[in-house]
C-alpha cells in the first residue's frame, strides 16, 4: 500500500475555525494554494501538512476481507507563541513544540550532525537529529543554484521545496527501520530546509547501541538520483517506559483492548485493537463505522496529548472482525503519574482536529487508566 498518496485527502480537508498560531495558519494556506494550483499526481510523496490524514486501500489480501489504513494527524493548535519555545537547535527550536521535542536535549535524544552529499548542482546536508525508540527526525538543508526562497526549478518546472520529496527511508545496519515517513518545510525562517520524520519499529530499534550510524536515502521530484547520507544517531534509554496493560473493556456492541504503551521523553506510542461484538464479517458501512473510532490520550493534568502519526489494519472476514492500530503522540511536558485512554467516534476517517473532541463523541465506559512508573 502506498501510504504517501494523500493528495485526495488533503483536497477534502476544510479549514478549522479554531484559533491557530500565524505559523500554522500560514502553512495551511500555502498547502491549500499549492493543491488548488496543481493537478493530482500519483507521485510517492509523503507530504506532511497540518492535517489529519487517513488512507484506506484495498490490498491483495482484501479478498479475504483485510484492509489497511494509515494516518498522520495534525499537531494541535498552539496556545502560546512559537517564540516561547526553548532553544533546541538552529532549526528544531522553531518547531519543537509542534513536534513534541522540547525535551530532546535534556533526554540525550538530540544531537548535531554534519552529513553532506552532492549530485550535479544539488547539495543536501543533515545538520540536526532527534532519535528515540519511536521516531527519528532530521533537518535537511538543500543548496542549489536552482533553489531560491524555497522554490526549486527542476526539469523546467518550479516546485516548492516542501513538496519536492519523492521518497525517503532510513536504514540502520542495512535494514529499513520504519515505514510511512513524513516531511515538511522548515517555515519562513528556513525556506531551503526540510524536516524529515520517520516513525520507527521500536522493537528492532530498542536492541541497538546508544550510538549508531543510519543511512538516509532521499529522492527529489524530477531528479533521477538517490541521495544517500550517513547520519550519526544518538539514542538514549533514559526515562523510557514500556508497558503491556492488556486491558479490555466491552459494551453491548464493542470490545476495546489496550495492548501496549511506550513512553519516551518525547514520544508516546499506543497499540490497541477494536472489534464489533455479535458479528463476524461486517458490511462496508459497519466496517467504516468501526474504523471511525479513535483513542484520545490525556495526561494526569487533563491535557490532550498531541497526535503525530499512526496506522492500522482492519481484518474483516467470515472468521470475524478486528482493527489493530498503532498511534504516536507527543509526550507530556513532564512525566505524568498516569495516562488515560478514551475511546471516541469521529464523523469520518479524516476527522480533524483532535483538539476539539466533544463530550458527545466519547463512548461511555470506554476509558482506560494506566499508571506510569516514576523515574
Tab-separated table of C-alpha atoms in Angstrom:
chain	number	residue	atom	x	y	z
A	1	UNK	CA	0.000	0.000	0.000
A	2	UNK	CA	1.233	3.497	-0.794
A	3	UNK	CA	0.990	5.439	2.456
A	4	UNK	CA	2.301	8.552	0.741
A	5	UNK	CA	-0.548	9.149	-1.746
A	6	UNK	CA	-2.523	11.661	0.296
A	7	UNK	CA	-3.484	14.456	-2.065
A	8	UNK	CA	-7.139	13.410	-2.289
A	9	UNK	CA	-7.404	13.589	1.491
A	10	UNK	CA	-5.705	16.973	1.541
A	11	UNK	CA	-8.156	18.361	-1.034
A	12	UNK	CA	-11.154	17.320	1.042
A	13	UNK	CA	-9.940	18.958	4.229
A	14	UNK	CA	-11.885	22.011	5.401
A	15	UNK	CA	-10.141	24.690	7.374
A	16	UNK	CA	-10.686	24.592	11.135
A	17	UNK	CA	-12.263	27.589	12.879
A	18	UNK	CA	-10.023	27.104	15.911
A	19	UNK	CA	-7.523	29.811	16.717
A	20	UNK	CA	-4.146	28.946	15.265
A	21	UNK	CA	-0.730	30.491	15.515
A	22	UNK	CA	0.328	32.578	12.479
A	23	UNK	CA	2.961	29.973	11.595
A	24	UNK	CA	0.463	27.136	11.421
A	25	UNK	CA	-2.126	29.225	9.586
A	26	UNK	CA	0.456	30.326	7.006
A	27	UNK	CA	1.487	26.747	6.340
A	28	UNK	CA	-2.108	25.656	5.959
A	29	UNK	CA	-2.849	28.418	3.471
A	30	UNK	CA	0.259	27.578	1.467
A	31	UNK	CA	-0.814	23.960	1.222
A	32	UNK	CA	-4.336	24.886	0.089
A	33	UNK	CA	-2.906	27.184	-2.590
A	34	UNK	CA	-0.454	24.584	-3.880
A	35	UNK	CA	-3.184	21.953	-4.115
A	36	UNK	CA	-5.587	24.265	-5.921
A	37	UNK	CA	-2.949	25.232	-8.480
A	38	UNK	CA	-1.647	21.776	-9.346
A	39	UNK	CA	-3.297	18.610	-10.678
A	40	UNK	CA	-3.282	15.453	-8.618
A	41	UNK	CA	-0.336	13.191	-9.355
A	42	UNK	CA	0.329	9.590	-8.335
A	43	UNK	CA	3.782	10.532	-7.068
A	44	UNK	CA	5.118	8.792	-3.991
A	45	UNK	CA	5.273	11.956	-1.907
A	46	UNK	CA	4.858	11.836	1.880
A	47	UNK	CA	3.828	15.458	2.256
A	48	UNK	CA	3.075	16.099	5.877
A	49	UNK	CA	0.918	19.114	6.495
A	50	UNK	CA	-1.054	20.315	9.474
A	51	UNK	CA	-3.931	17.973	8.756
A	52	UNK	CA	-5.197	14.640	9.854
A	53	UNK	CA	-4.557	12.162	7.100
A	54	UNK	CA	-6.204	8.805	6.598
A	55	UNK	CA	-5.771	6.434	3.711
A	56	UNK	CA	-7.834	3.303	3.169
A	57	UNK	CA	-6.618	0.961	0.479
A	58	UNK	CA	-7.660	-2.419	-0.805
A	59	UNK	CA	-4.737	-4.821	-0.979
A	60	UNK	CA	-4.255	-8.278	-2.431
A	61	UNK	CA	-5.388	-9.586	0.916
A	62	UNK	CA	-8.646	-7.676	0.644
A	63	UNK	CA	-10.184	-10.726	-0.982
A	64	UNK	CA	-10.072	-12.221	2.494
A	65	UNK	CA	-11.558	-9.080	3.998
A	66	UNK	CA	-8.364	-7.363	5.109
A	67	UNK	CA	-7.800	-3.659	4.557
A	68	UNK	CA	-5.076	-1.287	5.663
A	69	UNK	CA	-5.481	2.324	6.723
A	70	UNK	CA	-2.931	4.852	7.888
A	71	UNK	CA	-2.898	8.362	9.233
A	72	UNK	CA	-0.574	11.091	10.327
A	73	UNK	CA	-2.604	13.715	12.076
A	74	UNK	CA	-2.238	17.334	12.805
A	75	UNK	CA	-0.254	18.894	15.584
A	76	UNK	CA	-2.657	20.688	17.946
A	77	UNK	CA	-3.338	24.404	17.896
A	78	UNK	CA	-0.585	26.074	19.859
A	79	UNK	CA	-1.841	28.069	22.821
A	80	UNK	CA	1.387	30.008	23.256
A	81	UNK	CA	3.523	31.944	20.840
A	82	UNK	CA	6.049	29.927	18.890
A	83	UNK	CA	8.665	32.350	20.251
A	84	UNK	CA	8.292	30.942	23.754
A	85	UNK	CA	9.731	27.568	22.733
A	86	UNK	CA	13.042	26.791	24.470
A	87	UNK	CA	16.085	26.706	22.208
A	88	UNK	CA	16.859	23.215	20.898
A	89	UNK	CA	18.922	23.853	17.802
A	90	UNK	CA	19.168	26.211	14.897
A	91	UNK	CA	16.052	24.803	13.213
A	92	UNK	CA	14.333	22.485	15.669
A	93	UNK	CA	13.974	25.457	18.016
A	94	UNK	CA	11.215	26.809	15.749
A	95	UNK	CA	9.239	23.562	15.579
A	96	UNK	CA	9.995	21.966	18.946
A	97	UNK	CA	6.564	22.496	20.437
A	98	UNK	CA	4.757	21.433	17.297
A	99	UNK	CA	6.502	18.061	17.189
A	100	UNK	CA	6.841	17.384	20.879
A	101	UNK	CA	10.626	17.550	21.006
A	102	UNK	CA	11.186	20.267	23.603
A	103	UNK	CA	12.691	17.704	25.988
A	104	UNK	CA	15.019	16.195	23.400
A	105	UNK	CA	18.134	17.996	24.669
A	106	UNK	CA	17.738	17.078	28.347
A	107	UNK	CA	16.935	13.468	27.486
A	108	UNK	CA	20.003	12.996	25.306
A	109	UNK	CA	17.919	12.355	22.193
A	110	UNK	CA	19.044	15.457	20.307
A	111	UNK	CA	22.386	15.825	18.545
A	112	UNK	CA	24.029	17.937	15.880
A	113	UNK	CA	25.267	16.404	12.643
A	114	UNK	CA	27.194	17.372	9.542
A	115	UNK	CA	26.481	14.858	6.802
A	116	UNK	CA	26.655	16.119	3.236
A	117	UNK	CA	26.110	14.617	-0.208
A	118	UNK	CA	26.115	16.286	-3.622
A	119	UNK	CA	24.885	15.371	-7.086
A	120	UNK	CA	25.362	17.681	-10.026
A	121	UNK	CA	24.319	21.127	-8.726
A	122	UNK	CA	22.350	19.961	-5.677
A	123	UNK	CA	23.779	19.519	-2.197
A	124	UNK	CA	21.961	18.021	0.806
A	125	UNK	CA	23.178	18.452	4.372
A	126	UNK	CA	21.760	16.908	7.554
A	127	UNK	CA	22.549	19.260	10.424
A	128	UNK	CA	20.436	18.074	13.392
A	129	UNK	CA	18.784	14.857	14.543
A	130	UNK	CA	16.330	13.720	17.200
A	131	UNK	CA	16.168	9.984	17.855
A	132	UNK	CA	14.326	7.781	20.341
A	133	UNK	CA	12.842	4.307	20.116
A	134	UNK	CA	9.682	5.593	18.445
A	135	UNK	CA	10.770	8.120	15.789
A	136	UNK	CA	13.700	9.911	14.198
A	137	UNK	CA	13.706	13.500	12.915
A	138	UNK	CA	16.279	15.191	10.685
A	139	UNK	CA	16.854	18.711	9.466
A	140	UNK	CA	17.843	18.540	5.797
A	141	UNK	CA	19.300	21.695	4.273
A	142	UNK	CA	19.171	21.885	0.465
A	143	UNK	CA	21.548	24.015	-1.629
A	144	UNK	CA	21.359	24.551	-5.368
A	145	UNK	CA	21.708	27.434	-7.848
A	146	UNK	CA	18.194	26.413	-8.916
A	147	UNK	CA	16.771	26.827	-5.390
A	148	UNK	CA	15.724	30.238	-4.127
A	149	UNK	CA	13.473	31.089	-1.202
A	150	UNK	CA	12.081	27.566	-1.069
A	151	UNK	CA	11.307	27.290	-4.808
A	152	UNK	CA	13.218	24.602	-6.734
A	153	UNK	CA	13.393	24.799	-10.532
A	154	UNK	CA	13.624	21.209	-11.742
A	155	UNK	CA	13.132	19.943	-15.285
A	156	UNK	CA	11.707	23.263	-16.435
A	157	UNK	CA	9.101	23.258	-13.659
A	158	UNK	CA	9.068	25.248	-10.426
A	159	UNK	CA	8.141	23.310	-7.302
A	160	UNK	CA	8.088	24.316	-3.665
A	161	UNK	CA	10.824	22.533	-1.761
A	162	UNK	CA	8.342	21.469	0.908
A	163	UNK	CA	6.555	19.474	-1.838
A	164	UNK	CA	9.702	18.220	-3.571
A	165	UNK	CA	10.497	14.952	-1.783
A	166	UNK	CA	9.565	11.943	-3.901
A	167	UNK	CA	10.514	9.407	-1.253
A	168	UNK	CA	12.905	8.766	1.620
A	169	UNK	CA	13.826	5.970	4.006
A	170	UNK	CA	16.126	5.305	6.926
A	171	UNK	CA	18.291	2.199	7.240
A	172	UNK	CA	20.292	1.028	10.230
A	173	UNK	CA	22.639	-1.917	9.771
A	174	UNK	CA	21.327	-2.249	6.243
A	175	UNK	CA	17.682	-2.668	7.293
A	176	UNK	CA	14.817	-0.213	6.858
A	177	UNK	CA	13.646	0.676	10.380
A	178	UNK	CA	10.256	2.209	9.665
A	179	UNK	CA	7.578	2.955	7.116
A	180	UNK	CA	5.231	5.846	6.313
A	181	UNK	CA	7.679	8.688	6.730
A	182	UNK	CA	6.639	12.349	6.668
A	183	UNK	CA	8.314	15.561	5.616
A	184	UNK	CA	7.510	19.249	5.858
A	185	UNK	CA	9.103	22.623	5.272
A	186	UNK	CA	11.256	24.485	7.787
A	187	UNK	CA	8.959	27.507	7.747
A	188	UNK	CA	9.532	31.086	6.712
A	189	UNK	CA	12.807	31.328	8.617
A	190	UNK	CA	14.274	28.264	6.871
A	191	UNK	CA	12.676	28.051	3.405
A	192	UNK	CA	15.524	25.950	1.979
A	193	UNK	CA	15.329	23.354	4.746
A	194	UNK	CA	13.206	20.243	5.106
A	195	UNK	CA	12.368	18.320	8.256
A	196	UNK	CA	12.039	14.573	7.814
A	197	UNK	CA	10.196	12.475	10.384
A	198	UNK	CA	10.496	8.693	10.374
A	199	UNK	CA	8.328	6.600	12.719
A	200	UNK	CA	10.355	3.620	13.905
A	201	UNK	CA	9.849	-0.036	14.634
A	202	UNK	CA	10.574	0.281	18.344
A	203	UNK	CA	11.138	-3.453	18.828
A	204	UNK	CA	14.095	-3.519	16.435
A	205	UNK	CA	15.465	-0.121	17.468
A	206	UNK	CA	15.477	-0.879	21.216
A	207	UNK	CA	18.189	-3.538	20.772
A	208	UNK	CA	20.574	-1.116	19.067
A	209	UNK	CA	23.512	0.502	20.876
A	210	UNK	CA	23.171	4.095	22.005
A	211	UNK	CA	25.262	5.405	19.112
A	212	UNK	CA	24.654	4.096	15.608
A	213	UNK	CA	25.098	5.306	12.057
A	214	UNK	CA	21.998	5.447	9.909
A	215	UNK	CA	21.778	5.666	6.139
A	216	UNK	CA	19.231	8.224	4.997
A	217	UNK	CA	18.163	7.879	1.355
A	218	UNK	CA	16.288	10.790	-0.233
A	219	UNK	CA	14.817	11.149	-3.719
A	220	UNK	CA	13.652	14.529	-5.025
A	221	UNK	CA	10.974	15.147	-7.640
A	222	UNK	CA	12.281	15.355	-11.189
A	223	UNK	CA	15.789	14.142	-10.267
A	224	UNK	CA	16.718	10.587	-11.211
A	225	UNK	CA	19.148	10.043	-8.356
A	226	UNK	CA	19.186	8.633	-4.834
A	227	UNK	CA	20.917	10.916	-2.348
A	228	UNK	CA	22.456	8.799	0.421
A	229	UNK	CA	23.731	10.337	3.641
A	230	UNK	CA	25.460	8.618	6.552
A	231	UNK	CA	23.924	10.159	9.657
A	232	UNK	CA	25.134	9.501	13.228
A	233	UNK	CA	22.266	8.863	15.623
A	234	UNK	CA	22.375	9.028	19.408
A	235	UNK	CA	19.739	7.056	21.295
A	236	UNK	CA	19.064	7.335	24.988
A	237	UNK	CA	17.228	4.772	27.120
A	238	UNK	CA	16.852	7.365	29.864
A	239	UNK	CA	13.319	7.661	31.238
A	240	UNK	CA	11.824	5.199	28.722
A	241	UNK	CA	8.873	3.085	29.849
A	242	UNK	CA	7.395	0.036	28.115
A	243	UNK	CA	4.064	-1.254	29.441
A	244	UNK	CA	1.777	-4.107	28.452
A	245	UNK	CA	-1.521	-3.225	30.129
A	246	UNK	CA	-3.582	-5.649	28.010
A	247	UNK	CA	-6.782	-4.207	29.470
A	248	UNK	CA	-10.061	-4.942	27.704
A	249	UNK	CA	-13.367	-3.103	28.018
A	250	UNK	CA	-16.634	-4.141	26.393
A	251	UNK	CA	-20.132	-2.810	25.995
A	252	UNK	CA	-23.158	-4.132	24.127
A	253	UNK	CA	-21.564	-3.713	20.711
A	254	UNK	CA	-17.812	-3.117	21.021
A	255	UNK	CA	-14.646	-4.565	22.511
A	256	UNK	CA	-11.680	-2.257	23.181
A	257	UNK	CA	-8.262	-3.666	24.133
A	258	UNK	CA	-5.263	-1.537	25.055
A	259	UNK	CA	-2.257	-3.777	24.463
A	260	UNK	CA	0.960	-1.713	24.602
A	261	UNK	CA	2.081	1.707	25.774
A	262	UNK	CA	5.620	3.029	25.196
A	263	UNK	CA	6.591	6.361	26.725
A	264	UNK	CA	9.836	8.208	25.975
A	265	UNK	CA	10.562	11.811	26.948
A	266	UNK	CA	9.367	12.959	23.516
A	267	UNK	CA	7.053	10.247	22.138
A	268	UNK	CA	4.166	8.173	23.494
A	269	UNK	CA	3.268	5.190	21.323
A	270	UNK	CA	-0.001	3.311	21.771
A	271	UNK	CA	-1.183	-0.009	20.368
A	272	UNK	CA	-4.813	-1.037	20.686
A	273	UNK	CA	-7.485	-3.138	18.980
A	274	UNK	CA	-11.234	-2.892	18.437
A	275	UNK	CA	-13.855	-5.376	17.333
A	276	UNK	CA	-17.609	-5.285	16.812
A	277	UNK	CA	-19.371	-7.823	19.033
A	278	UNK	CA	-22.092	-10.173	17.867
A	279	UNK	CA	-20.928	-10.080	14.242
A	280	UNK	CA	-18.449	-11.833	12.025
A	281	UNK	CA	-17.896	-10.153	8.666
A	282	UNK	CA	-19.088	-6.548	8.648
A	283	UNK	CA	-20.812	-4.706	5.854
A	284	UNK	CA	-18.963	-1.794	4.263
A	285	UNK	CA	-20.925	0.694	6.365
A	286	UNK	CA	-20.301	-1.286	9.549
A	287	UNK	CA	-16.586	-1.592	8.777
A	288	UNK	CA	-16.381	2.138	8.116
A	289	UNK	CA	-18.120	2.854	11.414
A	290	UNK	CA	-15.657	0.627	13.275
A	291	UNK	CA	-12.690	2.423	11.717
A	292	UNK	CA	-14.173	5.753	12.720
A	293	UNK	CA	-13.315	5.007	16.339
A	294	UNK	CA	-10.186	6.655	17.714
A	295	UNK	CA	-8.329	6.839	21.017
A	296	UNK	CA	-7.585	10.156	22.703
A	297	UNK	CA	-4.770	10.236	25.269
A	298	UNK	CA	-4.802	12.539	28.314
A	299	UNK	CA	-2.127	13.083	30.942
A	300	UNK	CA	-2.715	13.324	34.698
A	301	UNK	CA	-3.400	17.056	34.391
A	302	UNK	CA	-6.141	16.577	31.822
A	303	UNK	CA	-4.051	17.700	28.839
A	304	UNK	CA	-4.808	16.072	25.492
A	305	UNK	CA	-1.584	14.717	24.010
A	306	UNK	CA	-0.659	15.991	20.555
A	307	UNK	CA	-1.158	13.434	17.779
A	308	UNK	CA	1.774	12.741	15.460
A	309	UNK	CA	1.085	9.811	13.142
A	310	UNK	CA	-0.373	6.338	13.065
A	311	UNK	CA	-1.592	3.408	11.072
A	312	UNK	CA	-3.897	0.440	11.480
A	313	UNK	CA	-5.256	-2.683	9.868
A	314	UNK	CA	-8.822	-3.883	9.608
A	315	UNK	CA	-9.360	-7.612	9.291
A	316	UNK	CA	-12.910	-8.363	8.241
A	317	UNK	CA	-13.948	-11.788	7.017
A	318	UNK	CA	-16.129	-14.755	7.836
A	319	UNK	CA	-13.920	-15.572	10.829
A	320	UNK	CA	-14.501	-12.209	12.484
A	321	UNK	CA	-13.638	-8.524	12.510
A	322	UNK	CA	-10.872	-6.605	14.236
A	323	UNK	CA	-8.841	-3.431	13.903
A	324	UNK	CA	-5.248	-3.304	15.149
A	325	UNK	CA	-3.942	0.255	15.433
A	326	UNK	CA	-0.725	1.964	16.430
A	327	UNK	CA	-0.617	5.702	17.053
A	328	UNK	CA	2.128	8.055	18.227
A	329	UNK	CA	1.639	11.159	20.347
A	330	UNK	CA	3.971	13.835	21.668
A	331	UNK	CA	4.731	13.028	25.293
A	332	UNK	CA	3.556	15.220	28.141
A	333	UNK	CA	5.871	18.064	29.177
A	334	UNK	CA	6.670	16.212	32.386
A	335	UNK	CA	6.309	12.520	33.038
A	336	UNK	CA	2.724	12.001	34.214
A	337	UNK	CA	1.703	9.772	37.093
A	338	UNK	CA	-0.799	8.151	34.726
A	339	UNK	CA	-2.332	8.371	31.265
A	340	UNK	CA	-5.996	7.991	30.365
A	341	UNK	CA	-7.037	6.460	27.043
A	342	UNK	CA	-10.548	7.418	25.958
A	343	UNK	CA	-12.346	5.858	23.003
A	344	UNK	CA	-14.364	8.256	20.869
A	345	UNK	CA	-16.063	8.353	17.488
A	346	UNK	CA	-15.461	10.627	14.515
A	347	UNK	CA	-17.648	11.676	11.606
A	348	UNK	CA	-15.276	10.164	9.066
A	349	UNK	CA	-11.794	8.727	8.613
A	350	UNK	CA	-10.301	12.206	8.127
A	351	UNK	CA	-11.619	13.704	11.351
A	352	UNK	CA	-9.776	16.856	12.405
A	353	UNK	CA	-8.772	18.363	14.730
A	354	UNK	CA	-8.260	16.177	17.774
A	355	UNK	CA	-8.123	19.260	19.982
A	356	UNK	CA	-11.889	19.779	19.913
A	357	UNK	CA	-13.378	16.440	20.880
A	358	UNK	CA	-16.928	16.940	22.101
A	359	UNK	CA	-18.234	15.123	25.152
A	360	UNK	CA	-20.892	13.523	22.961
A	361	UNK	CA	-18.169	11.812	20.905
A	362	UNK	CA	-16.791	9.800	23.817
A	363	UNK	CA	-18.162	6.318	24.419
A	364	UNK	CA	-19.404	5.736	27.946
A	365	UNK	CA	-17.409	3.197	29.906
A	366	UNK	CA	-14.594	3.037	27.344
A	367	UNK	CA	-11.827	4.779	29.288
A	368	UNK	CA	-8.657	3.035	30.498
A	369	UNK	CA	-6.263	4.485	33.081
A	370	UNK	CA	-2.656	3.303	33.022
A	371	UNK	CA	-0.232	4.201	35.796
A	372	UNK	CA	3.202	5.372	34.625
A	373	UNK	CA	6.086	4.299	36.925
A	374	UNK	CA	8.058	7.098	38.492
A	375	UNK	CA	11.635	7.707	37.351
